CSV table of C-alpha atoms in Angstrom, one decimal:
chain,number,residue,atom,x,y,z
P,1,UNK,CA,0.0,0.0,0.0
P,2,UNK,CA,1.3,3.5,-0.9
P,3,UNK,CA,-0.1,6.9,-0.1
P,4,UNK,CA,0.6,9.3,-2.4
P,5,UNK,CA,-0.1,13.1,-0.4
P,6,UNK,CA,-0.5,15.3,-4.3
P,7,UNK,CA,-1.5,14.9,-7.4
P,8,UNK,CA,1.8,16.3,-8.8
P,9,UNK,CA,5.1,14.5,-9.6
P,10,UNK,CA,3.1,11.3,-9.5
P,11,UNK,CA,5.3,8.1,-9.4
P,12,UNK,CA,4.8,6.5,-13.4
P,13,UNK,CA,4.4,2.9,-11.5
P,14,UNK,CA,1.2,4.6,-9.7
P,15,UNK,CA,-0.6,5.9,-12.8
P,16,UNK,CA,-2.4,4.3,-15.5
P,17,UNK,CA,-4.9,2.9,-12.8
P,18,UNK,CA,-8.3,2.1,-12.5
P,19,UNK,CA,-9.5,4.9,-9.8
P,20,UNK,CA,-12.8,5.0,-7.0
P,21,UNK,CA,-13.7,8.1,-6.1
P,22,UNK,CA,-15.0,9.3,-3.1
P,23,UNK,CA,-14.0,10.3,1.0
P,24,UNK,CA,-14.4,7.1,2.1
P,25,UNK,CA,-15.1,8.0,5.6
P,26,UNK,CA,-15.1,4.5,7.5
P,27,UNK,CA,-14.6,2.4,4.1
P,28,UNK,CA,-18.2,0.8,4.7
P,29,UNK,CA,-20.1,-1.5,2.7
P,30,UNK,CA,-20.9,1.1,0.1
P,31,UNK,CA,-17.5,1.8,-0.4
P,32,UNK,CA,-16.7,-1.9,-0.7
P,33,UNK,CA,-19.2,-1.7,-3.6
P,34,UNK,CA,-17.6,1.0,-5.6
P,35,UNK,CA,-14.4,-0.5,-4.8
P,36,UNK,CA,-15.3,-4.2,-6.2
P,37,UNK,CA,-16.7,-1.9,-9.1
P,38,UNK,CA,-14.0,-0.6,-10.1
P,39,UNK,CA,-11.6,-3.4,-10.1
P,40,UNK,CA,-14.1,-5.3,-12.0
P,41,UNK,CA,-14.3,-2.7,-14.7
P,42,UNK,CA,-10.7,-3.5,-15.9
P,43,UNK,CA,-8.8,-6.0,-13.8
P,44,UNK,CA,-5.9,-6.3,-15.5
P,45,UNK,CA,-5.2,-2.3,-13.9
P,46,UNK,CA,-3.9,-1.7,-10.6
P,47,UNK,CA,-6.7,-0.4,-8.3
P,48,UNK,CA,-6.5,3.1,-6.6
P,49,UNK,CA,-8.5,4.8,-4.3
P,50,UNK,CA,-9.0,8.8,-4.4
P,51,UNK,CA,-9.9,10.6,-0.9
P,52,UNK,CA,-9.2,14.2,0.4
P,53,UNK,CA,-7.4,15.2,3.0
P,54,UNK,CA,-8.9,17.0,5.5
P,55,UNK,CA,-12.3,15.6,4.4
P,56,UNK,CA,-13.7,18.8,3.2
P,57,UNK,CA,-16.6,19.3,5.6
P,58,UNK,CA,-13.2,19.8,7.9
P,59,UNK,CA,-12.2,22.2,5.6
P,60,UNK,CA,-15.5,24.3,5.1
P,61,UNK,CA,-16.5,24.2,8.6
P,62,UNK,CA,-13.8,23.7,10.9
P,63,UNK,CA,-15.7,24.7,13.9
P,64,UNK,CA,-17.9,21.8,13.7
P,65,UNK,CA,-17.3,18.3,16.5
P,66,UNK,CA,-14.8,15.9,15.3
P,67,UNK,CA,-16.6,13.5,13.4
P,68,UNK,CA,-14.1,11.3,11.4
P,69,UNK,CA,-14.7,7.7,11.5
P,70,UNK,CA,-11.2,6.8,10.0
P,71,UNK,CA,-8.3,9.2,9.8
P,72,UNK,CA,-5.5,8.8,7.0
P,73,UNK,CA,-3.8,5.7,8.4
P,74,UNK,CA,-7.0,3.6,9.7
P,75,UNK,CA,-8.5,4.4,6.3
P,76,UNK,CA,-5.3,3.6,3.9
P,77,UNK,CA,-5.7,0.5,6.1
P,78,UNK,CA,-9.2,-0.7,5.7
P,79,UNK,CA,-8.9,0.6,1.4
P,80,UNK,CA,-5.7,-1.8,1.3
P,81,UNK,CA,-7.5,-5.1,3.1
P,82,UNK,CA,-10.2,-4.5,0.2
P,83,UNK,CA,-7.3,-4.4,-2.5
P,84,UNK,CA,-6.3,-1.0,-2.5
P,85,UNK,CA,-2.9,-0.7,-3.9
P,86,UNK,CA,-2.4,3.1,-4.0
P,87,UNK,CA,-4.2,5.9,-2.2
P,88,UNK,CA,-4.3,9.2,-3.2
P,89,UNK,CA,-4.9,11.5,-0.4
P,90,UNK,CA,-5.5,14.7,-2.4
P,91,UNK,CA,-4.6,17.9,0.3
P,92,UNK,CA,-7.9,19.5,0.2
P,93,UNK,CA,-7.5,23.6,0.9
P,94,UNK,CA,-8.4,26.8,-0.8
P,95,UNK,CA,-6.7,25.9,-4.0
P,96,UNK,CA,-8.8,22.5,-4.6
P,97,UNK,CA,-11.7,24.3,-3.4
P,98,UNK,CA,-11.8,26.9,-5.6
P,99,UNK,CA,-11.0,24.5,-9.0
P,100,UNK,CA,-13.4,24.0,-11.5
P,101,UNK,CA,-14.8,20.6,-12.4
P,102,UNK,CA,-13.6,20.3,-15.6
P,103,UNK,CA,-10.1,21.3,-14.1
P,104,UNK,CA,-10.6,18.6,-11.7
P,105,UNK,CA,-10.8,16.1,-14.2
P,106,UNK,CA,-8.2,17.5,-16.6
P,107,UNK,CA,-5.6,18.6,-14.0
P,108,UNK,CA,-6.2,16.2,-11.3
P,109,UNK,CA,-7.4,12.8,-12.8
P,110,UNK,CA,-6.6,13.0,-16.3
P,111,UNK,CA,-3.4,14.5,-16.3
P,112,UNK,CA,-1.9,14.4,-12.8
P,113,UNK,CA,-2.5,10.9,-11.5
P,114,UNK,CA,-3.1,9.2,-15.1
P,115,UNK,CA,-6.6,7.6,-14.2
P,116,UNK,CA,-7.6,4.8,-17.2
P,117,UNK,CA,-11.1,4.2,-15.5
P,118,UNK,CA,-12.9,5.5,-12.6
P,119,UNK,CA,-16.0,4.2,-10.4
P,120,UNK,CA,-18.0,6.6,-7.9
P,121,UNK,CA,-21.5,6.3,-6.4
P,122,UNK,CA,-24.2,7.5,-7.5
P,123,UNK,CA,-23.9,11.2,-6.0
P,124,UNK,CA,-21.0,11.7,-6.1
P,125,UNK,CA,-19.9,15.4,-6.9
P,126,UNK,CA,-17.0,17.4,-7.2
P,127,UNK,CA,-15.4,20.7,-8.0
P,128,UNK,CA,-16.1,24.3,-7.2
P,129,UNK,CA,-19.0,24.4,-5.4
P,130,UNK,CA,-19.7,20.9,-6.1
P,131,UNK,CA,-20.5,22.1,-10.0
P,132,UNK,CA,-19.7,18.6,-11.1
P,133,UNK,CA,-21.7,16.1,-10.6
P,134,UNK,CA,-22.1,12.2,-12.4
P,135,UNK,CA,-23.8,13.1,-15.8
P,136,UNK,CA,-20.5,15.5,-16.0
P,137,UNK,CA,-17.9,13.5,-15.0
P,138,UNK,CA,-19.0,10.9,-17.9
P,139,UNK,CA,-19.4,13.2,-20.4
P,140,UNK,CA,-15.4,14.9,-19.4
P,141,UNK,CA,-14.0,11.6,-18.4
P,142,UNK,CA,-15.0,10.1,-21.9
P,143,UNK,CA,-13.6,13.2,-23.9
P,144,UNK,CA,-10.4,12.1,-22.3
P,145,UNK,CA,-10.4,8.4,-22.7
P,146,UNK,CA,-11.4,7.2,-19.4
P,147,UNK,CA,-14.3,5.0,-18.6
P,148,UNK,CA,-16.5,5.6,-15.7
P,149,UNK,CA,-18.6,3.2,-13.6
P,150,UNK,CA,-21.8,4.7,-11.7
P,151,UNK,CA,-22.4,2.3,-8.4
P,152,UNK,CA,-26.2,2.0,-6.8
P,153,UNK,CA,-26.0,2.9,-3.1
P,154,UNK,CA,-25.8,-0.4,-1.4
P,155,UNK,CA,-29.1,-0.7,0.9
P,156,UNK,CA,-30.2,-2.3,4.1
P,157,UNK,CA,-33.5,-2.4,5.5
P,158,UNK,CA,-33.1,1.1,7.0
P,159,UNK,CA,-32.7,2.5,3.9
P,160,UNK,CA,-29.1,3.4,1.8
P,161,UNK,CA,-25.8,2.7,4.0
P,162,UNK,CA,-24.2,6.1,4.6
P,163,UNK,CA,-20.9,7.3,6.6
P,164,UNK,CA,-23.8,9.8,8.5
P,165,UNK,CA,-25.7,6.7,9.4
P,166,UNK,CA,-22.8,4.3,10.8
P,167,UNK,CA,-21.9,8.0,13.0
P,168,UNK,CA,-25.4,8.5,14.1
P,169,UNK,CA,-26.1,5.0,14.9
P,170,UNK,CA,-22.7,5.4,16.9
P,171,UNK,CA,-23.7,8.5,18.6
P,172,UNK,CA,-26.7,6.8,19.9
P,173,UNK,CA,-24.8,3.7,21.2
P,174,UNK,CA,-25.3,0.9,18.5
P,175,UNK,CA,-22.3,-0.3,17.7
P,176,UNK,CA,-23.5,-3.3,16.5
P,177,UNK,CA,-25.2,-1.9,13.8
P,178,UNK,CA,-22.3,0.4,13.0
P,179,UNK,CA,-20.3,-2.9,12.6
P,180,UNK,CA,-23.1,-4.5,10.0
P,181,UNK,CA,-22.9,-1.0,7.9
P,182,UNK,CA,-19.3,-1.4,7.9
P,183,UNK,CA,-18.8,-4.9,7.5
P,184,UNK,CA,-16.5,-5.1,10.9
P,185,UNK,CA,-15.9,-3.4,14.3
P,186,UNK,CA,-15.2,0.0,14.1
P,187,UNK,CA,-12.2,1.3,15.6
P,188,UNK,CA,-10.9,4.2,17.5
P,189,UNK,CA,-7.2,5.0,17.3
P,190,UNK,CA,-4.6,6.6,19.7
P,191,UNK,CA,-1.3,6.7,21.1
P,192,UNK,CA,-1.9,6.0,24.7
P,193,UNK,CA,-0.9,8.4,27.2
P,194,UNK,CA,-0.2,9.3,30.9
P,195,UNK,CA,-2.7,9.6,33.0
P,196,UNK,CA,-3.4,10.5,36.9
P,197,UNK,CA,-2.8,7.0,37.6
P,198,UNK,CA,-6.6,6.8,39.6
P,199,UNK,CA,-7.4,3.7,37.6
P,200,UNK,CA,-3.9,2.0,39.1
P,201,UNK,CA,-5.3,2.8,42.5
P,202,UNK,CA,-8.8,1.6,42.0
P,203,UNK,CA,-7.8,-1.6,41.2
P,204,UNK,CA,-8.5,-1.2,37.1
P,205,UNK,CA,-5.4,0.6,35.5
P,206,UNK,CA,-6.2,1.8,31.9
P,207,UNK,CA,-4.6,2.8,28.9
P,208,UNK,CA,-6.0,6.2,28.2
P,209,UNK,CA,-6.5,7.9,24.5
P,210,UNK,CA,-7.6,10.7,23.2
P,211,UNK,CA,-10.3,10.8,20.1
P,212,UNK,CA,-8.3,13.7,18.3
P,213,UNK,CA,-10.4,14.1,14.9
P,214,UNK,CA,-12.2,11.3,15.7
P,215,UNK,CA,-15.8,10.5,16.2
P,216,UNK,CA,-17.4,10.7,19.7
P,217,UNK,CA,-19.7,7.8,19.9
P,218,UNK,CA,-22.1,7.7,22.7
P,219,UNK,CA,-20.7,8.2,26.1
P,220,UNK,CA,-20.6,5.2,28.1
P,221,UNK,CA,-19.0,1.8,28.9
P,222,UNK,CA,-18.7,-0.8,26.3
P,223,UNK,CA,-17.2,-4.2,25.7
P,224,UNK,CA,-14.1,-3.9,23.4
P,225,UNK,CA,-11.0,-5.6,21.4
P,226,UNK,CA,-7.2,-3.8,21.9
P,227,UNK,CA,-5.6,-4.2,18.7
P,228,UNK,CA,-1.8,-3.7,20.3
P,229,UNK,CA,1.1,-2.0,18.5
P,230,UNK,CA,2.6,-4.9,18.3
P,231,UNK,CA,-0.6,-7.1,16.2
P,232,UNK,CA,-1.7,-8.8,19.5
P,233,UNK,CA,-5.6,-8.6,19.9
P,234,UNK,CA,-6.6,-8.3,23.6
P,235,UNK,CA,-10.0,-8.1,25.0
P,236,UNK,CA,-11.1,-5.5,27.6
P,237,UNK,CA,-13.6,-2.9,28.8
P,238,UNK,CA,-13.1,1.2,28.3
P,239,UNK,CA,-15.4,3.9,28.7
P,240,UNK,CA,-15.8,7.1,26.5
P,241,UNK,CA,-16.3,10.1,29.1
P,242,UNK,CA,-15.4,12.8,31.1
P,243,UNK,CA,-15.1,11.0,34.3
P,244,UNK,CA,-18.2,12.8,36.1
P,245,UNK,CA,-17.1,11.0,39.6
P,246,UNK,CA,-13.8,12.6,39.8
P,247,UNK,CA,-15.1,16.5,38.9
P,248,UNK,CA,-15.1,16.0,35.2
P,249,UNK,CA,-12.2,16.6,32.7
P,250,UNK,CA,-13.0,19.1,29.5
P,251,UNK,CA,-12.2,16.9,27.1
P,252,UNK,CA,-13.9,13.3,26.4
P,253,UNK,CA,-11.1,10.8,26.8
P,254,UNK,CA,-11.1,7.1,26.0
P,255,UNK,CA,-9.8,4.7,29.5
P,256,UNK,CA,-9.4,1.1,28.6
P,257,UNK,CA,-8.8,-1.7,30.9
P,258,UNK,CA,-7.0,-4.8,29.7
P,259,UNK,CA,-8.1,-8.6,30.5
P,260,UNK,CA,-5.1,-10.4,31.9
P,261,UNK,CA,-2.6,-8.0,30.4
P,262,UNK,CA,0.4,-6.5,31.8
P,263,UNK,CA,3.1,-4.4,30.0
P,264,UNK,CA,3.7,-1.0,29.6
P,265,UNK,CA,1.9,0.8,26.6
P,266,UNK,CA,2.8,4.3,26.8
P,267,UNK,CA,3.7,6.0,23.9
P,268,UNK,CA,2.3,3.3,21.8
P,269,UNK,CA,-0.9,3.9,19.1
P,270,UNK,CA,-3.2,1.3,20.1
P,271,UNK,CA,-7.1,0.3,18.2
P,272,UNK,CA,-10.0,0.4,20.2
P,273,UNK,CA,-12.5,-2.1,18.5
P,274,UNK,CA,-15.7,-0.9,19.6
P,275,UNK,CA,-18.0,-4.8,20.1
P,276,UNK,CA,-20.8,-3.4,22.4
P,277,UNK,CA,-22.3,-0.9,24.3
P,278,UNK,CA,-22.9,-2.0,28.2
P,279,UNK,CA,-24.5,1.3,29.5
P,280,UNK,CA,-24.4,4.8,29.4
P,281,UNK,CA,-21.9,7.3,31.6
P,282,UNK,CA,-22.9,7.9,35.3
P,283,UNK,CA,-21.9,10.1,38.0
P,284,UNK,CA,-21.3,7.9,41.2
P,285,UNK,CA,-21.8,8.8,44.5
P,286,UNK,CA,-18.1,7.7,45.9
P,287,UNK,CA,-15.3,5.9,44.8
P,288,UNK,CA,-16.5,3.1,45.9
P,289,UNK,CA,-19.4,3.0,44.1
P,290,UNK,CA,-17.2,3.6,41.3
P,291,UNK,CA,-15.1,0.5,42.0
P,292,UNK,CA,-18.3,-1.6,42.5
P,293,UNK,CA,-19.6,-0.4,38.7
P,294,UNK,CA,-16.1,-0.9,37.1
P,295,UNK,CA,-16.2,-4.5,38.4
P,296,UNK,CA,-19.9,-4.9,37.3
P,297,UNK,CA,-19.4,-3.7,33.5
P,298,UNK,CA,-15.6,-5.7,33.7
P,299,UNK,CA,-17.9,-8.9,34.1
P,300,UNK,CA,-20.5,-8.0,31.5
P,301,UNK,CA,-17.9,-7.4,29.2
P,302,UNK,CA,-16.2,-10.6,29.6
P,303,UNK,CA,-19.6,-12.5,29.6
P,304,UNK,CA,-20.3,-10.6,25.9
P,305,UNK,CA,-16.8,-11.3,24.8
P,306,UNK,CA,-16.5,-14.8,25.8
P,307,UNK,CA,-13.2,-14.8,27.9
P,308,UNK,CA,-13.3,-16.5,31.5
């Protein structure tokens, strides 16, 4: 897998490929679709993968709550288990806001990264203002030589699956269904950090993250897989809050307690694998009570994850 951060001085062995479009914001089933698309258009082509970076709803309205579901590296990662072989993670500023759609095509796809075929969804749209939408990229894309696939949403019962779905689904504590739009758990990614150390004295020591750019899904205490630095897979239980017990911190941070693990993860970028949600954040009245909760959801959690 390569990421390639422009669409200028492109590599020749990264051209010439067959290219899905799109932000790709969790790399969920949809995706998949317009991925499998693509590939099947013209086969004998290396498949590619074209996403912005910052998404552009960071761009336009900065002020808004983090809502990424996969930055850079989590999403280079899930595009490359689906066959991705190069990802172009177009910087997305004043300059690529202000292009044109035909100069998107003719600067950006056609000449700068080479594209020989390219597969989108069905509303997909593009350029200044979003002035270009399908019907225009076929009709520019074929002056040029370049085929174009159109891909069908991909629907569930609820209706089309969406990245705004998967986060409001998330945001309301379903996990579970976040994981059947996505097609596995989702993951929240971190380098773990130092702490106050009140989890070591309670009895529970956790490795504690930060959500950056990331989503905030619901606040509360779920069941979870630790993806480690190092490839292990370890089971435990964290909580997304602000630690209402102890005062209350001002920003929401991620404390995960690992089953039967001991080591020293400081430093390290870890995965979160959200599995379930247990219950929702409380105040408690005491440490205590604290203590007695942790225990409680540290049992759930095992009983849902099936470790003794």
């Amino acid at each position: 897998m390569t990421i390639i951060a422009d669409w200028h001085g492109v590599p020749q062995a990264a051209r010439g490929a067959t290219v899905a479009l799109g932000n790709f914001d969790g790399v969920h089933l949809g995706h998949a679709a317009v991925l499998r698309a693509a590939h099947g258009a013209r086969p004998e082509l290396p498949l590619a993968a074209l996403s912005f970076e910052p998404h552009p709803r960071e761009h336009f309205r900065p002020d808004d709550p983090p809502f990424r579901l996969t930055v850079l590296a989590a999403k280079a990662e899930a595009l490359a288990a689906l066959g991705v072989r190069t990802v172009f993670a177009i910087p997305f500023g004043d300059r690529l806001a202000a292009m044109s759609a035909e100069a998107f095509v003719e600067e950006v796809l056609h000449r700068g990264i080479g594209a020989r075929h390219l597969a989108c969804g069905a509303d997909f749209a593009f350029g200044h203002r979003r002035g270009g939408d399908v019907a225009f990229l076929a009709r520019e894309a074929e002056k040029r030589g370049i085929g174009l696939t159109v891909v069908p949403a991909v629907a569930d019962a609820a209706g089309p699956i969406s990245s705004t779905r998967i986060r409001r689904v998330l945001q309301d504590g379903y996990p579970d269904l976040a994981a059947a739009m996505l097609g596995r758990d989702w993951e929240l990614r971190g380098e773990v950090f130092h702490g106050d150390k009140l989890g070591r004295e309670l009895g529970w020591p956790t490795a504690n993250i930060l959500l950056g750019r990331q989503l905030e899904p619901a606040r509360g205490v779920y069941a979870v897989t630790v993806r480690l630095a190092d490839g292990r897979l370890v089971p435990g239980v964290a909580n997304v809050g602000r630690r209402p017990t102890l005062g209350g911190d001002p920003v929401t941070r991620l404390e995960v307690h690992l089953f039967d693990f001991a080591g020293d993860l400081y430093g390290q970028e870890i995965g979160v694998r959200i599995r379930a949600f247990l219950r929702a954040d409380a105040k408690f009245d005491g440490l205590q009570a604290l203590k007695d909760a942790i225990a409680a959801d540290a049992l759930n959690a095992r009983r849902i994850l099936g470790v003794n």
